[in-house]
PDB file of C-alpha atoms in Angstrom:
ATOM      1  CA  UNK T1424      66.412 162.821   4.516  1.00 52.00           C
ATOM      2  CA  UNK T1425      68.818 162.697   7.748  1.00 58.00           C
ATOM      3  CA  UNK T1426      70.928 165.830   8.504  1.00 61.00           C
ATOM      4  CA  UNK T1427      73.680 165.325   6.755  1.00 66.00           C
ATOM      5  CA  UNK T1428      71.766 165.818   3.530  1.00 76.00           C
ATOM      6  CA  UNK T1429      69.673 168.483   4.029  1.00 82.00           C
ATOM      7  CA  UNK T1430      70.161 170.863   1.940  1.00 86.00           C
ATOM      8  CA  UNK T1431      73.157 169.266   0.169  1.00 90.00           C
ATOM      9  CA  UNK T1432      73.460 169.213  -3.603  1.00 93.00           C
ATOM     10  CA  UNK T1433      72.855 165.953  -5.948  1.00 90.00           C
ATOM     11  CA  UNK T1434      76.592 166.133  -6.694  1.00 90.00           C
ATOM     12  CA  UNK T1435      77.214 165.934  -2.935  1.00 93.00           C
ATOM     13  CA  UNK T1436      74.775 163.101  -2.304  1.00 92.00           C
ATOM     14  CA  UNK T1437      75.607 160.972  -5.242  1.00 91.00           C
ATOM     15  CA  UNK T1438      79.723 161.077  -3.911  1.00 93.00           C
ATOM     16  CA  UNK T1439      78.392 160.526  -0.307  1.00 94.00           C
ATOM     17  CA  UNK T1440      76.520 157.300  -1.920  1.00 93.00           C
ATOM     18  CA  UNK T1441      79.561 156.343  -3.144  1.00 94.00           C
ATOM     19  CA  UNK T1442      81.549 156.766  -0.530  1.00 95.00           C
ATOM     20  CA  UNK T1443      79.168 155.068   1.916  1.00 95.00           C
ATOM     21  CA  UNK T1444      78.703 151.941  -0.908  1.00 96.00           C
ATOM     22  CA  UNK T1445      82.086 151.363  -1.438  1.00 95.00           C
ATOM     23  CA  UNK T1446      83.079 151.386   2.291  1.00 96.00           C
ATOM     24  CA  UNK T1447      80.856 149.043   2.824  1.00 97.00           C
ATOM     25  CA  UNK T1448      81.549 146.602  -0.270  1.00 97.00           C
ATOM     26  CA  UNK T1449      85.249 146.864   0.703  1.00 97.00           C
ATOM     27  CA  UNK T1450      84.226 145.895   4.342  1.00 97.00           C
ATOM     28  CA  UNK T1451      82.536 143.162   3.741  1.00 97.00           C
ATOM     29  CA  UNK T1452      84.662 141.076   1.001  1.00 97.00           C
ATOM     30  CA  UNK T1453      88.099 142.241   2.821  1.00 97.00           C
ATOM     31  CA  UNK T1454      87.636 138.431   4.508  1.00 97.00           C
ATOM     32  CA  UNK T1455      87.592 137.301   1.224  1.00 97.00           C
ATOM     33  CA  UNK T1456      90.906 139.182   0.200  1.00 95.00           C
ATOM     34  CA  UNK T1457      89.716 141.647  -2.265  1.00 97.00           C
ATOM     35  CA  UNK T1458      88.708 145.468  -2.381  1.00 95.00           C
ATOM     36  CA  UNK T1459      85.577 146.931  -4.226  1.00 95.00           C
ATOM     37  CA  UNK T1460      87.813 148.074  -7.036  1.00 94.00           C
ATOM     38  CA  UNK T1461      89.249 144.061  -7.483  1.00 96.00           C
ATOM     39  CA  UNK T1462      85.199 142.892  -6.844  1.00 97.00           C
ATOM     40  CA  UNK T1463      84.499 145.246  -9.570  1.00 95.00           C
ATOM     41  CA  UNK T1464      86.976 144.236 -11.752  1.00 96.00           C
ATOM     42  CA  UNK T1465      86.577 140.125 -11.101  1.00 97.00           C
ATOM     43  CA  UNK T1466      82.284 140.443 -10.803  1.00 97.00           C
ATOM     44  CA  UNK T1467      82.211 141.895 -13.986  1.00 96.00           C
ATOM     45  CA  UNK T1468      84.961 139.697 -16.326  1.00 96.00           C
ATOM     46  CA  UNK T1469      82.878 136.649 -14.030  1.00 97.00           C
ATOM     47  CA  UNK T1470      79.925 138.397 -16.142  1.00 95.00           C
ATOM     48  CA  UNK T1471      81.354 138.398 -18.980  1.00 94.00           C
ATOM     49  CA  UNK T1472      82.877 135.259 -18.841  1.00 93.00           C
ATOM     50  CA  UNK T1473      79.678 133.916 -18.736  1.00 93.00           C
ATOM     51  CA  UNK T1474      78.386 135.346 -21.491  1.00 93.00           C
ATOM     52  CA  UNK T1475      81.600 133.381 -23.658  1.00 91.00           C
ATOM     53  CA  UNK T1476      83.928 136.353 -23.793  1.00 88.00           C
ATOM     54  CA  UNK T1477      87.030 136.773 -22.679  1.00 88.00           C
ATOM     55  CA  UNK T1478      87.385 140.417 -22.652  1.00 91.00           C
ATOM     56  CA  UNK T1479      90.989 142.624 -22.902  1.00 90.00           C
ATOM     57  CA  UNK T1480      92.119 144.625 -20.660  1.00 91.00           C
ATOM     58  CA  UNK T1481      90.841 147.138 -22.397  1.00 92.00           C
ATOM     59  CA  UNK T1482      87.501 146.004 -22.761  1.00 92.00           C
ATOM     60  CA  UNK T1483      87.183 145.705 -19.165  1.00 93.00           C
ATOM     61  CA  UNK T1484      88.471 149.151 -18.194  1.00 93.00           C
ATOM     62  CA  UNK T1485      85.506 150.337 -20.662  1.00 93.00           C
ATOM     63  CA  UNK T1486      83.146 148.143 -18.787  1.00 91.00           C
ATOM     64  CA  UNK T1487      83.804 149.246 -15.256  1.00 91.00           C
ATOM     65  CA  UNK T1488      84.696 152.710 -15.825  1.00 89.00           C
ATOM     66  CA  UNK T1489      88.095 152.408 -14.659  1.00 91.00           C
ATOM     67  CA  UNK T1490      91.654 153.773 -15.945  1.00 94.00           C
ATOM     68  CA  UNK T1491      92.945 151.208 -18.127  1.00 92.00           C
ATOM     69  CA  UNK T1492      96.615 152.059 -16.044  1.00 94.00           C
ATOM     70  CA  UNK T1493      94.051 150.540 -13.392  1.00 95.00           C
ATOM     71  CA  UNK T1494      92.976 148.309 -14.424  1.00 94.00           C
ATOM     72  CA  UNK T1495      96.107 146.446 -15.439  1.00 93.00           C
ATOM     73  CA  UNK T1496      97.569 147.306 -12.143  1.00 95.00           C
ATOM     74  CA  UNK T1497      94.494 145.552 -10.582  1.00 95.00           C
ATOM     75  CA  UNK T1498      94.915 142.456 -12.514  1.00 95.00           C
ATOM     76  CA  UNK T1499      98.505 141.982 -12.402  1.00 95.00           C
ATOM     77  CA  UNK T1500      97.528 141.877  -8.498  1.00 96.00           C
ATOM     78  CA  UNK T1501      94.755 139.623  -8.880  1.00 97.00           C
ATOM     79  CA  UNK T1502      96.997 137.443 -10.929  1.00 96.00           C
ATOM     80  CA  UNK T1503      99.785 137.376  -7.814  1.00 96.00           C
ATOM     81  CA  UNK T1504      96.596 135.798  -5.895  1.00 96.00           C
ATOM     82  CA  UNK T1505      95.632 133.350  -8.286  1.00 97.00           C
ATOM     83  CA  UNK T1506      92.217 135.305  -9.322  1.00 97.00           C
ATOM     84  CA  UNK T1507      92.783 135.764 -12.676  1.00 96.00           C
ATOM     85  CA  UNK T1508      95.201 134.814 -15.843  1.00 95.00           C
ATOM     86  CA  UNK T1509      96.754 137.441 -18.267  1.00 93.00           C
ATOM     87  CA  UNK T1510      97.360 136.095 -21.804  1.00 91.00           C
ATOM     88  CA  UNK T1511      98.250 137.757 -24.896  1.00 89.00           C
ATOM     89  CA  UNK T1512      95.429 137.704 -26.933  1.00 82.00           C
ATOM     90  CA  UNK T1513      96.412 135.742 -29.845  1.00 84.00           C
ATOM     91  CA  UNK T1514      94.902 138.445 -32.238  1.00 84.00           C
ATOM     92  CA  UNK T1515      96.690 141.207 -30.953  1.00 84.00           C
ATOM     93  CA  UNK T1516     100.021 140.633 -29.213  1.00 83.00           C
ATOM     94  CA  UNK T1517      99.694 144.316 -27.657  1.00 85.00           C
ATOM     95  CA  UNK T1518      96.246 143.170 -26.147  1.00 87.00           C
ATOM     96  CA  UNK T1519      96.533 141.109 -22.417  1.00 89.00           C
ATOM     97  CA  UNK T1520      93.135 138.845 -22.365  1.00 92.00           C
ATOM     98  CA  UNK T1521      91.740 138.138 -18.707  1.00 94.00           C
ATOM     99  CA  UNK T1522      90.225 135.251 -17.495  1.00 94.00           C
ATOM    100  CA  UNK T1523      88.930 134.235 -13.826  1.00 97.00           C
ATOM    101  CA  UNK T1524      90.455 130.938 -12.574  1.00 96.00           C
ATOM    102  CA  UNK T1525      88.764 128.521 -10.668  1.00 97.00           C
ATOM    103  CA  UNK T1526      89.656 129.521  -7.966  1.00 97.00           C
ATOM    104  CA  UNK T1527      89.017 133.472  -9.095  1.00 97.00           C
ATOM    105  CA  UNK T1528      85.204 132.331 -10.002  1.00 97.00           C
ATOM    106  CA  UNK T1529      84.475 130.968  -6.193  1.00 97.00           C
ATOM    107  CA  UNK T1530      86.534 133.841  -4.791  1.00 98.00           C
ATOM    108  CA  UNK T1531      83.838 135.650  -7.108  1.00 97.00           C
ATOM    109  CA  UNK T1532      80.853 134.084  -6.482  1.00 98.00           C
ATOM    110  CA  UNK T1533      81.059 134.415  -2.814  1.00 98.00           C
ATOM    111  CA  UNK T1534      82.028 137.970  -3.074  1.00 98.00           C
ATOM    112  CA  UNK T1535      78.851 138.473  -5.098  1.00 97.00           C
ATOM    113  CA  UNK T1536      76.361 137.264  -2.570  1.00 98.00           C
ATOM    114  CA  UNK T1537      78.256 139.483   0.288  1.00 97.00           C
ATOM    115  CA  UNK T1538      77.068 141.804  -2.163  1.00 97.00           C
ATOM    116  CA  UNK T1539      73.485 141.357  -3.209  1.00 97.00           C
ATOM    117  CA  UNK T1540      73.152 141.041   0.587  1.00 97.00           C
ATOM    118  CA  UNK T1541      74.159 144.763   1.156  1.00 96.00           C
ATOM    119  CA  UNK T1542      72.673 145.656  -2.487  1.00 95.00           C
ATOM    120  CA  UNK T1543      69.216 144.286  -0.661  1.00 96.00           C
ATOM    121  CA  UNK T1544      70.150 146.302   2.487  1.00 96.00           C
ATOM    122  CA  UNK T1545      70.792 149.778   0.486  1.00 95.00           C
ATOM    123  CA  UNK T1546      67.810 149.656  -1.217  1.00 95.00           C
ATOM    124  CA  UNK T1547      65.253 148.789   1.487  1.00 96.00           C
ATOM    125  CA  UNK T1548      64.039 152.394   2.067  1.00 95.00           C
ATOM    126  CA  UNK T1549      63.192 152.562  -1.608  1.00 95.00           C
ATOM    127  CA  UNK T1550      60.906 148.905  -0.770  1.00 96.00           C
ATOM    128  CA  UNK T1551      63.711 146.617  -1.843  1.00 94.00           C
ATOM    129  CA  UNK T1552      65.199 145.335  -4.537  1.00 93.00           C
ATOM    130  CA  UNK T1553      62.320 145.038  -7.322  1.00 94.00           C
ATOM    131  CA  UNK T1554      60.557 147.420  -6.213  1.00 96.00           C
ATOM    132  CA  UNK T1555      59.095 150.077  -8.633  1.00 96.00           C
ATOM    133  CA  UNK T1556      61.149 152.908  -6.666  1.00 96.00           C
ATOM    134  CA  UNK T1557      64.607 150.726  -6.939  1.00 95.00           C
ATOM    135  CA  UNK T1558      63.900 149.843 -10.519  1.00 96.00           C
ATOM    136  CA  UNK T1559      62.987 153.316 -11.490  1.00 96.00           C
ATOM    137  CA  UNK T1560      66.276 154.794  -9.190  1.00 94.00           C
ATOM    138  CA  UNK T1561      68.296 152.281 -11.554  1.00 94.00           C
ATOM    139  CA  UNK T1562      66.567 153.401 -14.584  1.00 95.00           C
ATOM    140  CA  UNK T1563      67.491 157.082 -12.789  1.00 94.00           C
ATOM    141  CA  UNK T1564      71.087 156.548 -12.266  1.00 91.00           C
ATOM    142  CA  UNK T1565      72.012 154.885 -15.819  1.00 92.00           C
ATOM    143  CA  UNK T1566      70.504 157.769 -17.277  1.00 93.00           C
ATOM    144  CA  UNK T1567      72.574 160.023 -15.158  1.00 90.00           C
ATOM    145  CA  UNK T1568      75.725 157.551 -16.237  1.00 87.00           C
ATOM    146  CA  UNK T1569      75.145 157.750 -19.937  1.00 87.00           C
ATOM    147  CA  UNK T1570      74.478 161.391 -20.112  1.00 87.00           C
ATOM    148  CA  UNK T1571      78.753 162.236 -21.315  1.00 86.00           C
ATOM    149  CA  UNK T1572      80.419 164.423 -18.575  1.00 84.00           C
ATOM    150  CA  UNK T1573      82.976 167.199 -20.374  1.00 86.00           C
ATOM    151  CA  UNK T1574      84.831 168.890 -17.349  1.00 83.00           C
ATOM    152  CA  UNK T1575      86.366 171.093 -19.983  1.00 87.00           C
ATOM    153  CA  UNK T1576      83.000 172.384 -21.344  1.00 81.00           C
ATOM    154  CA  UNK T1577      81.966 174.546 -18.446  1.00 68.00           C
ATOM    155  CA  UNK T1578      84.810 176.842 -18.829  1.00 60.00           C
ATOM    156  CA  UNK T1579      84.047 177.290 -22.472  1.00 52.00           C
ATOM    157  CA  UNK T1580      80.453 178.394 -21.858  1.00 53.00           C
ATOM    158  CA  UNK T1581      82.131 180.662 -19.220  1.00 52.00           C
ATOM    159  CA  UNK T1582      84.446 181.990 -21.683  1.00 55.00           C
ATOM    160  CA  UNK T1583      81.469 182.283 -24.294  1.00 56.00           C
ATOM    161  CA  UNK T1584      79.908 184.497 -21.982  1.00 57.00           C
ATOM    162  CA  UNK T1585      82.761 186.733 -21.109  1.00 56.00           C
ATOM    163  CA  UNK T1586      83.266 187.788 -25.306  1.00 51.00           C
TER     164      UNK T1586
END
């Protein structure tokens, strides 16, 4: 570990990680016009897209982990560039559908290649990107993602204590 991290906690490291990944994402795609929250946004409707959906904004906010207020805010941007197209969804008038354009999906596409390249990068100490160490650090950090965070529940255990 370099000396920044000694001794630092796994909160501290895992916001450092973050930090240092999305500098770099939003470094290397800002010559394609977008910023690691739009790549997030656009790589994973180009996902789902894929898969035959064409997700709300909703949906996608779920997906990423973003604030649906964000989300929409995001897209109506994207839309401005000609990434993406908002639609009513025809089931739900209050629901906006997204979809990449063509243009969107090779915006996309490029931007996720930039991407595995630095993906490939980040995880050479751990031997690369199938390696058993990356593969068990993913296994690692979607445990860590599904385990449900309640910033409210610390203070009452606190105030459990203190009765």
């Amino acid at each position: 570990m370099g000396t920044a991290s000694e001794g630092a906690t796994p909160g501290f490291l895992v916001w450092r990680l973050s930090m240092t990944w999305r500098v770099a994402v939003d470094r290397a795609i800002a010559p394609l016009g977008l910023t690691h929250a739009q790549y997030s946004l656009v790589a994973s409707l180009y996902g789902m897209q894929r898969s035959g959906l064409r997700p709300s904004q909703r949906r996608l906010a779920d997906h990423t982990g973003l604030e649906p207020l964000y989300v929409s805010k995001l897209a109506r941007g994207l839309e401005s560039a000609g990434l993406l197209e908002r639609t009513r969804d025809p089931k739900d008038p209050r629901a906006v559908q997204l979809a990449l354009t063509e243009r969107g999906r090779d915006v996309t596409e490029q931007a996720i290649k930039v991407v595995q390249g630095l993906l490939r990068q980040l995880l050479e100490p751990l031997g690369g990107l199938d390696s058993p160490r990356a593969r068990a650090f993913t296994r690692e950090l979607a445990t860590l993602l599904d385990a449900p965070l309640d910033p409210f529940s610390q203070n009452s255990e606190h105030e459990k204590e203190q009765s």
